[in-house]
PDB file of C-alpha atoms in Angstrom:
ATOM      1  CA  UNK H   1       5.404  -3.440  13.102  1.00 97.00           C
ATOM      2  CA  UNK H   2       6.829  -3.397   9.569  1.00 98.00           C
ATOM      3  CA  UNK H   3       4.752  -0.998   7.479  1.00 98.00           C
ATOM      4  CA  UNK H   4       4.918  -0.506   3.724  1.00 98.00           C
ATOM      5  CA  UNK H   5       3.695   2.929   2.624  1.00 98.00           C
ATOM      6  CA  UNK H   6       2.831   3.322  -1.051  1.00 97.00           C
ATOM      7  CA  UNK H   7       3.064   6.923  -2.184  1.00 97.00           C
ATOM      8  CA  UNK H   8       5.294   7.585   0.822  1.00 98.00           C
ATOM      9  CA  UNK H   9       7.227  10.273  -1.056  1.00 98.00           C
ATOM     10  CA  UNK H  10       4.078  12.324  -1.618  1.00 97.00           C
ATOM     11  CA  UNK H  11       2.569  14.926   0.675  1.00 96.00           C
ATOM     12  CA  UNK H  12       0.188  12.819   2.795  1.00 96.00           C
ATOM     13  CA  UNK H  13       2.247   9.640   2.553  1.00 97.00           C
ATOM     14  CA  UNK H  14       5.456  11.324   3.717  1.00 98.00           C
ATOM     15  CA  UNK H  15       3.707  12.696   6.801  1.00 98.00           C
ATOM     16  CA  UNK H  16       2.352   9.218   7.589  1.00 98.00           C
ATOM     17  CA  UNK H  17       5.887   7.822   7.204  1.00 98.00           C
ATOM     18  CA  UNK H  18       7.226  10.323   9.741  1.00 98.00           C
ATOM     19  CA  UNK H  19       4.451   9.457  12.220  1.00 98.00           C
ATOM     20  CA  UNK H  20       5.031   5.700  11.847  1.00 98.00           C
ATOM     21  CA  UNK H  21       8.764   6.209  12.393  1.00 98.00           C
ATOM     22  CA  UNK H  22       8.127   8.393  15.450  1.00 98.00           C
ATOM     23  CA  UNK H  23       5.911   5.628  16.859  1.00 98.00           C
ATOM     24  CA  UNK H  24       8.782   3.143  16.518  1.00 98.00           C
ATOM     25  CA  UNK H  25       7.632   1.209  13.455  1.00 98.00           C
ATOM     26  CA  UNK H  26       9.950   0.019  10.683  1.00 98.00           C
ATOM     27  CA  UNK H  27       8.779   1.745   7.511  1.00 98.00           C
ATOM     28  CA  UNK H  28       9.456   1.006   3.852  1.00 98.00           C
ATOM     29  CA  UNK H  29       8.305   3.386   1.127  1.00 98.00           C
ATOM     30  CA  UNK H  30       7.193   2.283  -2.323  1.00 97.00           C
ATOM     31  CA  UNK H  31       6.873   5.204  -4.712  1.00 96.00           C
ATOM     32  CA  UNK H  32       7.490   5.613  -8.432  1.00 95.00           C
ATOM     33  CA  UNK H  33       8.479   9.269  -7.806  1.00 96.00           C
ATOM     34  CA  UNK H  34       6.193  10.406 -10.623  1.00 93.00           C
ATOM     35  CA  UNK H  35       4.769  13.082  -8.309  1.00 94.00           C
ATOM     36  CA  UNK H  36       6.567  12.284  -5.063  1.00 95.00           C
ATOM     37  CA  UNK H  37       9.990  13.505  -3.985  1.00 96.00           C
ATOM     38  CA  UNK H  38      12.906  11.483  -2.599  1.00 96.00           C
ATOM     39  CA  UNK H  39      13.664  14.360  -0.248  1.00 97.00           C
ATOM     40  CA  UNK H  40      10.287  13.887   1.451  1.00 97.00           C
ATOM     41  CA  UNK H  41      11.341  10.421   2.673  1.00 98.00           C
ATOM     42  CA  UNK H  42      13.581  10.371   5.771  1.00 97.00           C
ATOM     43  CA  UNK H  43      17.096   9.215   4.884  1.00 96.00           C
ATOM     44  CA  UNK H  44      16.885   6.191   7.194  1.00 97.00           C
ATOM     45  CA  UNK H  45      13.722   4.884   5.504  1.00 98.00           C
ATOM     46  CA  UNK H  46      14.228   2.459   2.607  1.00 97.00           C
ATOM     47  CA  UNK H  47      12.699   3.679  -0.651  1.00 97.00           C
ATOM     48  CA  UNK H  48      11.753   1.120  -3.279  1.00 96.00           C
ATOM     49  CA  UNK H  49      11.316   3.144  -6.463  1.00 95.00           C
ATOM     50  CA  UNK H  50       8.767   1.135  -8.401  1.00 92.00           C
ATOM     51  CA  UNK H  51       5.249   0.996  -9.712  1.00 87.00           C
ATOM     52  CA  UNK H  52       3.155  -1.412  -7.623  1.00 84.00           C
ATOM     53  CA  UNK H  53       2.172  -3.252 -10.807  1.00 81.00           C
ATOM     54  CA  UNK H  54       5.804  -4.445 -10.984  1.00 86.00           C
ATOM     55  CA  UNK H  55       4.796  -7.594  -9.150  1.00 84.00           C
ATOM     56  CA  UNK H  56       8.248  -9.180  -8.813  1.00 89.00           C
ATOM     57  CA  UNK H  57       9.724  -6.040  -7.255  1.00 92.00           C
ATOM     58  CA  UNK H  58       6.621  -5.577  -5.103  1.00 90.00           C
ATOM     59  CA  UNK H  59       6.849  -9.173  -3.875  1.00 91.00           C
ATOM     60  CA  UNK H  60      10.487  -8.542  -2.953  1.00 92.00           C
ATOM     61  CA  UNK H  61       9.494  -5.409  -1.009  1.00 94.00           C
ATOM     62  CA  UNK H  62       6.694  -7.218   0.855  1.00 94.00           C
ATOM     63  CA  UNK H  63       8.685 -10.335   1.708  1.00 94.00           C
ATOM     64  CA  UNK H  64      12.194  -8.878   1.941  1.00 95.00           C
ATOM     65  CA  UNK H  65      11.077  -6.352   4.557  1.00 95.00           C
ATOM     66  CA  UNK H  66       8.651  -8.803   6.237  1.00 97.00           C
ATOM     67  CA  UNK H  67       5.770  -6.360   5.908  1.00 98.00           C
ATOM     68  CA  UNK H  68       2.925  -6.625   8.433  1.00 98.00           C
ATOM     69  CA  UNK H  69       0.680  -3.839   7.111  1.00 98.00           C
ATOM     70  CA  UNK H  70       0.276  -1.654   4.025  1.00 98.00           C
ATOM     71  CA  UNK H  71      -0.843   1.970   3.903  1.00 98.00           C
ATOM     72  CA  UNK H  72      -1.888   2.991   0.417  1.00 97.00           C
ATOM     73  CA  UNK H  73      -1.431   6.665  -0.462  1.00 97.00           C
ATOM     74  CA  UNK H  74      -0.267   6.221  -4.073  1.00 95.00           C
ATOM     75  CA  UNK H  75      -2.919   7.876  -6.212  1.00 95.00           C
ATOM     76  CA  UNK H  76      -3.304  10.546  -8.812  1.00 96.00           C
ATOM     77  CA  UNK H  77      -5.385  13.349  -7.317  1.00 95.00           C
ATOM     78  CA  UNK H  78      -5.981  16.131  -9.829  1.00 96.00           C
ATOM     79  CA  UNK H  79      -9.706  16.378 -10.501  1.00 97.00           C
ATOM     80  CA  UNK H  80      -9.366  18.350 -13.749  1.00 97.00           C
ATOM     81  CA  UNK H  81      -6.757  15.970 -15.112  1.00 98.00           C
ATOM     82  CA  UNK H  82      -8.999  13.010 -14.231  1.00 98.00           C
ATOM     83  CA  UNK H  83     -11.722  14.466 -16.443  1.00 98.00           C
ATOM     84  CA  UNK H  84      -9.289  14.961 -19.329  1.00 98.00           C
ATOM     85  CA  UNK H  85      -7.449  11.632 -18.866  1.00 98.00           C
ATOM     86  CA  UNK H  86      -9.830   9.196 -17.179  1.00 98.00           C
ATOM     87  CA  UNK H  87      -7.935   6.062 -18.302  1.00 98.00           C
ATOM     88  CA  UNK H  88      -4.787   7.342 -16.602  1.00 97.00           C
ATOM     89  CA  UNK H  89      -6.750   7.639 -13.348  1.00 97.00           C
ATOM     90  CA  UNK H  90      -8.420   4.241 -13.633  1.00 97.00           C
ATOM     91  CA  UNK H  91      -5.046   2.607 -14.331  1.00 95.00           C
ATOM     92  CA  UNK H  92      -3.279   4.349 -11.468  1.00 95.00           C
ATOM     93  CA  UNK H  93      -6.051   4.537  -8.874  1.00 96.00           C
ATOM     94  CA  UNK H  94      -7.649   1.130  -9.502  1.00 96.00           C
ATOM     95  CA  UNK H  95      -5.310  -1.173 -11.456  1.00 94.00           C
ATOM     96  CA  UNK H  96      -2.299  -0.436  -9.252  1.00 93.00           C
ATOM     97  CA  UNK H  97      -4.022  -1.041  -5.921  1.00 95.00           C
ATOM     98  CA  UNK H  98      -5.677  -4.169  -7.340  1.00 96.00           C
ATOM     99  CA  UNK H  99      -2.208  -5.523  -8.190  1.00 93.00           C
ATOM    100  CA  UNK H 100      -1.053  -4.605  -4.692  1.00 95.00           C
ATOM    101  CA  UNK H 101      -4.058  -6.286  -3.068  1.00 96.00           C
ATOM    102  CA  UNK H 102      -3.519  -9.434  -5.137  1.00 95.00           C
ATOM    103  CA  UNK H 103       0.083  -9.635  -3.912  1.00 94.00           C
ATOM    104  CA  UNK H 104      -1.069  -9.084  -0.345  1.00 96.00           C
ATOM    105  CA  UNK H 105      -3.656 -11.879  -0.563  1.00 96.00           C
ATOM    106  CA  UNK H 106      -1.019 -14.176  -2.085  1.00 94.00           C
ATOM    107  CA  UNK H 107       1.108 -13.568   1.020  1.00 94.00           C
ATOM    108  CA  UNK H 108      -1.722 -13.775   3.574  1.00 95.00           C
ATOM    109  CA  UNK H 109      -1.317 -10.101   4.427  1.00 97.00           C
ATOM    110  CA  UNK H 110      -4.666  -8.487   5.299  1.00 97.00           C
ATOM    111  CA  UNK H 111      -3.823  -5.238   7.117  1.00 97.00           C
ATOM    112  CA  UNK H 112      -4.520  -2.388   4.707  1.00 97.00           C
ATOM    113  CA  UNK H 113      -5.138   1.312   5.262  1.00 97.00           C
ATOM    114  CA  UNK H 114      -6.564   3.219   2.329  1.00 97.00           C
ATOM    115  CA  UNK H 115      -6.478   6.961   1.860  1.00 94.00           C
ATOM    116  CA  UNK H 116      -9.752   7.795   0.169  1.00 95.00           C
ATOM    117  CA  UNK H 117     -11.175  11.236  -0.602  1.00 95.00           C
ATOM    118  CA  UNK H 118     -14.139  13.475   0.082  1.00 94.00           C
ATOM    119  CA  UNK H 119     -14.420  13.583  -3.733  1.00 96.00           C
ATOM    120  CA  UNK H 120     -16.420  10.351  -3.371  1.00 97.00           C
ATOM    121  CA  UNK H 121     -19.298  12.488  -2.094  1.00 97.00           C
ATOM    122  CA  UNK H 122     -19.489  14.782  -5.122  1.00 97.00           C
ATOM    123  CA  UNK H 123     -21.652  17.793  -4.311  1.00 97.00           C
ATOM    124  CA  UNK H 124     -23.381  16.853  -1.056  1.00 96.00           C
ATOM    125  CA  UNK H 125     -26.899  18.032  -0.270  1.00 95.00           C
ATOM    126  CA  UNK H 126     -25.832  19.064   3.238  1.00 94.00           C
ATOM    127  CA  UNK H 127     -22.706  20.066   5.102  1.00 95.00           C
ATOM    128  CA  UNK H 128     -20.902  18.882   7.042  1.00 96.00           C
ATOM    129  CA  UNK H 129     -20.349  15.568   5.302  1.00 96.00           C
ATOM    130  CA  UNK H 130     -21.039  12.689   7.689  1.00 94.00           C
ATOM    131  CA  UNK H 131     -20.594   8.917   7.371  1.00 87.00           C
ATOM    132  CA  UNK H 132     -24.046   8.306   5.876  1.00 93.00           C
ATOM    133  CA  UNK H 133     -23.909  11.176   3.397  1.00 97.00           C
ATOM    134  CA  UNK H 134     -24.687   9.628  -0.032  1.00 97.00           C
ATOM    135  CA  UNK H 135     -21.586   9.072  -2.149  1.00 97.00           C
ATOM    136  CA  UNK H 136     -22.164  10.446  -5.649  1.00 98.00           C
ATOM    137  CA  UNK H 137     -18.802  11.309  -7.211  1.00 98.00           C
ATOM    138  CA  UNK H 138     -18.907  13.703 -10.166  1.00 98.00           C
ATOM    139  CA  UNK H 139     -15.491  13.027 -11.725  1.00 98.00           C
ATOM    140  CA  UNK H 140     -13.224  10.074 -12.530  1.00 98.00           C
ATOM    141  CA  UNK H 141     -10.945  10.815  -9.567  1.00 98.00           C
ATOM    142  CA  UNK H 142     -13.818  10.509  -7.084  1.00 98.00           C
ATOM    143  CA  UNK H 143     -15.231   7.461  -8.884  1.00 98.00           C
ATOM    144  CA  UNK H 144     -11.906   5.598  -8.743  1.00 98.00           C
ATOM    145  CA  UNK H 145     -11.642   6.232  -5.013  1.00 98.00           C
ATOM    146  CA  UNK H 146     -15.216   5.045  -4.429  1.00 98.00           C
ATOM    147  CA  UNK H 147     -14.722   1.927  -6.560  1.00 98.00           C
ATOM    148  CA  UNK H 148     -11.702   0.978  -4.475  1.00 98.00           C
ATOM    149  CA  UNK H 149     -13.757   1.506  -1.305  1.00 97.00           C
ATOM    150  CA  UNK H 150     -16.339  -0.959  -2.693  1.00 98.00           C
ATOM    151  CA  UNK H 151     -13.613  -3.463  -3.564  1.00 98.00           C
ATOM    152  CA  UNK H 152     -12.157  -3.219  -0.073  1.00 98.00           C
ATOM    153  CA  UNK H 153     -15.566  -3.944   1.474  1.00 97.00           C
ATOM    154  CA  UNK H 154     -15.758  -7.069  -0.689  1.00 98.00           C
ATOM    155  CA  UNK H 155     -12.247  -8.116   0.316  1.00 97.00           C
ATOM    156  CA  UNK H 156     -13.104  -7.563   3.974  1.00 97.00           C
ATOM    157  CA  UNK H 157     -15.992 -10.010   3.617  1.00 97.00           C
ATOM    158  CA  UNK H 158     -14.040 -12.530   1.516  1.00 97.00           C
ATOM    159  CA  UNK H 159     -10.627 -12.411   3.215  1.00 95.00           C
ATOM    160  CA  UNK H 160     -10.997 -10.585   6.519  1.00 93.00           C
ATOM    161  CA  UNK H 161      -9.161  -7.419   5.487  1.00 92.00           C
TER     162      UNK H 161
END
């Protein structure tokens, strides 16, 4: 399978890249290297250094590598920074994946793995957190992750994601 990993030069994304490669998949990384590191991407894995809102370059990555599935790990994750700069988080954590999802729909590509966060639960009433624990995020970071979860549910109903 040809897998595109956004944020593949970051901590979680780079580990996913290594696992996909070990399982025999062809992997392509898309990362703007704002917080990721080229050295975290195996040398044999193509790295497309771009922001996913660069639709022409993203289209080239999706079609040029004949992508079958997308794993989305590209997000800003600092809770304190999200409180100080909420627009930055909404742009990066919502606008970018929306642009990515639009390109995927345009190409009939509906396999998408999203890396969410326990920050969507806020301060839970009970531990451990389980699937039906109420999601009540308390910061912009958690809210952006939850909003994308809601969008993905809608896309699953509308397009079969």
